[in-house]
Coordinates of C-alpha atoms in Angstrom, one line a residue:
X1 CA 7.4 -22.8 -20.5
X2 CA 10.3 -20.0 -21.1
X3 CA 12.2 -19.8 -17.4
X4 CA 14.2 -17.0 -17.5
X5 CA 16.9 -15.4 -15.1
X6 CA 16.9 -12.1 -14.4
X7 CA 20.0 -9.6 -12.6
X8 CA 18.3 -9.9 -9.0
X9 CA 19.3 -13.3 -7.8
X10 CA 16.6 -15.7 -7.1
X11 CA 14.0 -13.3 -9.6
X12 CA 12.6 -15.3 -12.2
X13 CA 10.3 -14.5 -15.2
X14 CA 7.7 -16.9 -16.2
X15 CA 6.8 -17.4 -19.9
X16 CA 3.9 -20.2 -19.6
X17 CA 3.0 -21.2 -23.5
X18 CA -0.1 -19.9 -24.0
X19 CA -2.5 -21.3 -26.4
X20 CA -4.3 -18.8 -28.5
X21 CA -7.5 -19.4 -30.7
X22 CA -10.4 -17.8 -32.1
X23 CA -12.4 -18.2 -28.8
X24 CA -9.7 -17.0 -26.6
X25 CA -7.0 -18.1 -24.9
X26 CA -5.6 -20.4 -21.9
X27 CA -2.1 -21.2 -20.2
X28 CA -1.4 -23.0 -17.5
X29 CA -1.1 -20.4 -14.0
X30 CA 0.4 -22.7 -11.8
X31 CA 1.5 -27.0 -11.7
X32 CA 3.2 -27.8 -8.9
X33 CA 5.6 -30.3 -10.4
X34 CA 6.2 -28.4 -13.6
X35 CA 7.3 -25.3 -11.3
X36 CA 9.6 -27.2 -9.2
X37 CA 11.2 -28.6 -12.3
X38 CA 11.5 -25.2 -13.1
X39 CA 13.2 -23.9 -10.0
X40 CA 10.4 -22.9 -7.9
X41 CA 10.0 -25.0 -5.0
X42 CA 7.7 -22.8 -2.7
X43 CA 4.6 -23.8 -1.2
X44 CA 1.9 -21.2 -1.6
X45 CA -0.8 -20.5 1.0
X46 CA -2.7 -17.6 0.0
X47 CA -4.0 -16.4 -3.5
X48 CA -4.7 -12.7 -3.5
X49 CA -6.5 -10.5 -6.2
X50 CA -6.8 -7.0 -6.7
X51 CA -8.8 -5.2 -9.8
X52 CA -7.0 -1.6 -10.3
X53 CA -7.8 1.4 -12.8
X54 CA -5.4 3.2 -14.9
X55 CA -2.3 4.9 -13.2
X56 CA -2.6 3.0 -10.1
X57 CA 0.7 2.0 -7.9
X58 CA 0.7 -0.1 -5.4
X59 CA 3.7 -0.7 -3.3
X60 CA 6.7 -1.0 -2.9
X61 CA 5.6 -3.7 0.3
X62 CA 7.1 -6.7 2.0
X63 CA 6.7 -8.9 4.9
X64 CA 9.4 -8.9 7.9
X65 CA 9.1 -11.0 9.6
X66 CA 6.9 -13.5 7.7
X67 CA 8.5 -12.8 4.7
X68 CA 6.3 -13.6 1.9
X69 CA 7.3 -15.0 -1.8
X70 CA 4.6 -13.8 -4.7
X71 CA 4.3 -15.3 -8.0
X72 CA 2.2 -12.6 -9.7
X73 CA 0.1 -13.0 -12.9
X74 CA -1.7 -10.3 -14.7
X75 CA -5.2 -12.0 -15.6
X76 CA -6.3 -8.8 -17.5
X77 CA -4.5 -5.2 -18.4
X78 CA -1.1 -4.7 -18.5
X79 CA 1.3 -3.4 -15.4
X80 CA 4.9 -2.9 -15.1
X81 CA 6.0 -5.2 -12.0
X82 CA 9.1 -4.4 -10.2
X83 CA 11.0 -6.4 -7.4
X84 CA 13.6 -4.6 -5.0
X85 CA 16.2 -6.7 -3.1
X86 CA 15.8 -5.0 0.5
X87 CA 18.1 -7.7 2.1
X88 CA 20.3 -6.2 5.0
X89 CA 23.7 -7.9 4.0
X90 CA 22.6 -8.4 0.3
X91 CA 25.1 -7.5 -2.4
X92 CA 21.8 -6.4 -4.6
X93 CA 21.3 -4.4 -1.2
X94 CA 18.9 -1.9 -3.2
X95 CA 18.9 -3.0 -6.9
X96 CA 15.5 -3.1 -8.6
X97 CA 14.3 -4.9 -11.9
X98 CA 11.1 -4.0 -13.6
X99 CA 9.2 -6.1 -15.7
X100 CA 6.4 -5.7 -18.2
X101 CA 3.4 -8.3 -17.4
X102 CA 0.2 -8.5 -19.3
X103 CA -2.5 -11.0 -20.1
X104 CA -1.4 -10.4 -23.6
X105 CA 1.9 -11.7 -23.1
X106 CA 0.9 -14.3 -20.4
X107 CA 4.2 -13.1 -18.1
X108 CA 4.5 -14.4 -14.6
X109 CA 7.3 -13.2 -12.3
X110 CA 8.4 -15.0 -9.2
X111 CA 9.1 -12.4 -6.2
X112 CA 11.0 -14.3 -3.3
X113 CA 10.9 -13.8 0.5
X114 CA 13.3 -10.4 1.3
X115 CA 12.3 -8.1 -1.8
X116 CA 9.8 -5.6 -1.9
X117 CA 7.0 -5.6 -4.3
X118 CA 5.2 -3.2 -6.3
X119 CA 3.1 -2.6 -10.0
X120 CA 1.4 0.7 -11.4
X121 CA -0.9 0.0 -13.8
X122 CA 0.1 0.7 -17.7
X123 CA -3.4 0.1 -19.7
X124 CA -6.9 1.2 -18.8
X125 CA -7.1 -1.1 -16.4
X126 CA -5.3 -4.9 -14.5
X127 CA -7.0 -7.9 -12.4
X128 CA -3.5 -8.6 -11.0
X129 CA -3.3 -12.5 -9.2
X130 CA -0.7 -13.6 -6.8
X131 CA 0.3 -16.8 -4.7
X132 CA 1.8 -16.1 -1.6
X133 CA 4.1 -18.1 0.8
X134 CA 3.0 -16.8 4.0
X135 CA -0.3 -15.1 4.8
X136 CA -0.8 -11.7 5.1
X137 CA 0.5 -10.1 8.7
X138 CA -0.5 -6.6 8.7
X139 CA 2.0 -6.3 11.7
X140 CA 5.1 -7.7 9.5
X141 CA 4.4 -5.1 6.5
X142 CA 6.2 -2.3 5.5
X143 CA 6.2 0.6 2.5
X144 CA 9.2 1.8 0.8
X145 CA 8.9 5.0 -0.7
X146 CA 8.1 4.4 -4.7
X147 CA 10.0 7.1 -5.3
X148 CA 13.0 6.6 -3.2
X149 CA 15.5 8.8 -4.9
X150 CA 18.5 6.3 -4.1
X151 CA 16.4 3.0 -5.8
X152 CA 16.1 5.2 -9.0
X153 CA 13.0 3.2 -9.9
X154 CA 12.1 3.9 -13.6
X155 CA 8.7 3.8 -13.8
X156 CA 6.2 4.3 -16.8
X157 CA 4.2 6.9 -15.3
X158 CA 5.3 10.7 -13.0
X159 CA 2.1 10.9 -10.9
X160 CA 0.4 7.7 -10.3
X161 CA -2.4 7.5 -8.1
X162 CA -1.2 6.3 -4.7
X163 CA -3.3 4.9 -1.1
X164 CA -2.3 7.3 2.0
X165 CA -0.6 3.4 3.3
X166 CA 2.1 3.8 -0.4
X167 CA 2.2 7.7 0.0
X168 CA 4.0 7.1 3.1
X169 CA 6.6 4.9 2.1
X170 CA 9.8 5.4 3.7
X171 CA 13.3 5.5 1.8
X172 CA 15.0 2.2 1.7
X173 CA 18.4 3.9 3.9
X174 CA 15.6 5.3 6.7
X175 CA 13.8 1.7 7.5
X176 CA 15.2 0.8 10.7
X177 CA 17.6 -2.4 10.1
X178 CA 15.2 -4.5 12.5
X179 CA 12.2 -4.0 10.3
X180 CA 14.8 -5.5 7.0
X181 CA 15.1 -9.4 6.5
X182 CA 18.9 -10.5 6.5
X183 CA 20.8 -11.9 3.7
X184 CA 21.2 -15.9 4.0
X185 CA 24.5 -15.4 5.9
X186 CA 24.6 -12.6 7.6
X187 CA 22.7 -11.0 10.9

């Protein structure tokens, strides 16, 4: 398994080898001991799974409090996955990195506790699988805007197909600083 760094601190990408034949194919989603070698220590207490067509976005969400880490896995389709550090205090206050995952290339991408998370979906079609740290708390989440001018989000498609919760998104700069989980060091 390929562990790789990315420029948000504490964001990692997930190659798992994946073994390919003429029947199919198979990797590994998840092995305690192997992921903790690899840097990711967090116990998961919730697996989620949506199934969403073509153009679909959901997001950009996160927990506060009850901050919840995702290690996301596309299990069919293709989306482009994007984390966004919405630490107060945070010198990546803000920053966003956008990732490609598919079943295809077998990509997982580790999302940790204080960034938002969202995906739209680039084929016909994803079944989209993620461990959580924490359960859901409806009363914890909140929406930023996919489209927050300031975040300058890239994304593969101009009018994606959105739930009344994610067309109310707030910008990042108009979230009331109670409702944003602190930077380790700061309150």
């Amino acid at each position: 398994m390929n562990v790789l760094s990315t420029e948000l601190d504490g964001v990692l990408l997930f190659e798992p080898k994946v073994i390919r034949d003429e029947r199919g194919q198979f990797f590994e989603a998840w092995n305690e001991e192997r992921y903790r070698a690899a840097g990711l220590g967090e116990r998961f207490v919730q697996d989620n799974v949506s199934w969403s067509r073509a153009g679909v976005l959901r997001g950009l969400h996160y927990q506060h409090p009850h901050a919840q880490g995702k290690l996301v896995t596309v299990l069919r389709g293709e989306v482009f996955d994007v984390a966004v550090d919405v630490r107060r205090g945070s010198p990546m206050f803000g920053r966003w990195a956008g990732f490609t995952l598919s079943a295809e290339n077998g990509r997982q991408l580790w999302i940790p506790p204080g960034f938002a998370h969202g995906f739209v979906v680039t084929g016909d079609e994803a079944l989209f699988s993620y461990k959580c740290s924490d359960v859901y708390h409806p009363e914890a989440e909140s929406t930023v805007a996919w489209d927050d001018p300031e975040l300058g989000i890239r994304w593969p498609v101009s009018d994606p197909v959105l739930s009344a919760k994610d067309r109310a998104g707030l910008r990042l700069r108009d979230v009331p600083p109670d409702r944003l989980p602190a930077y380790p060091g700061t309150q």
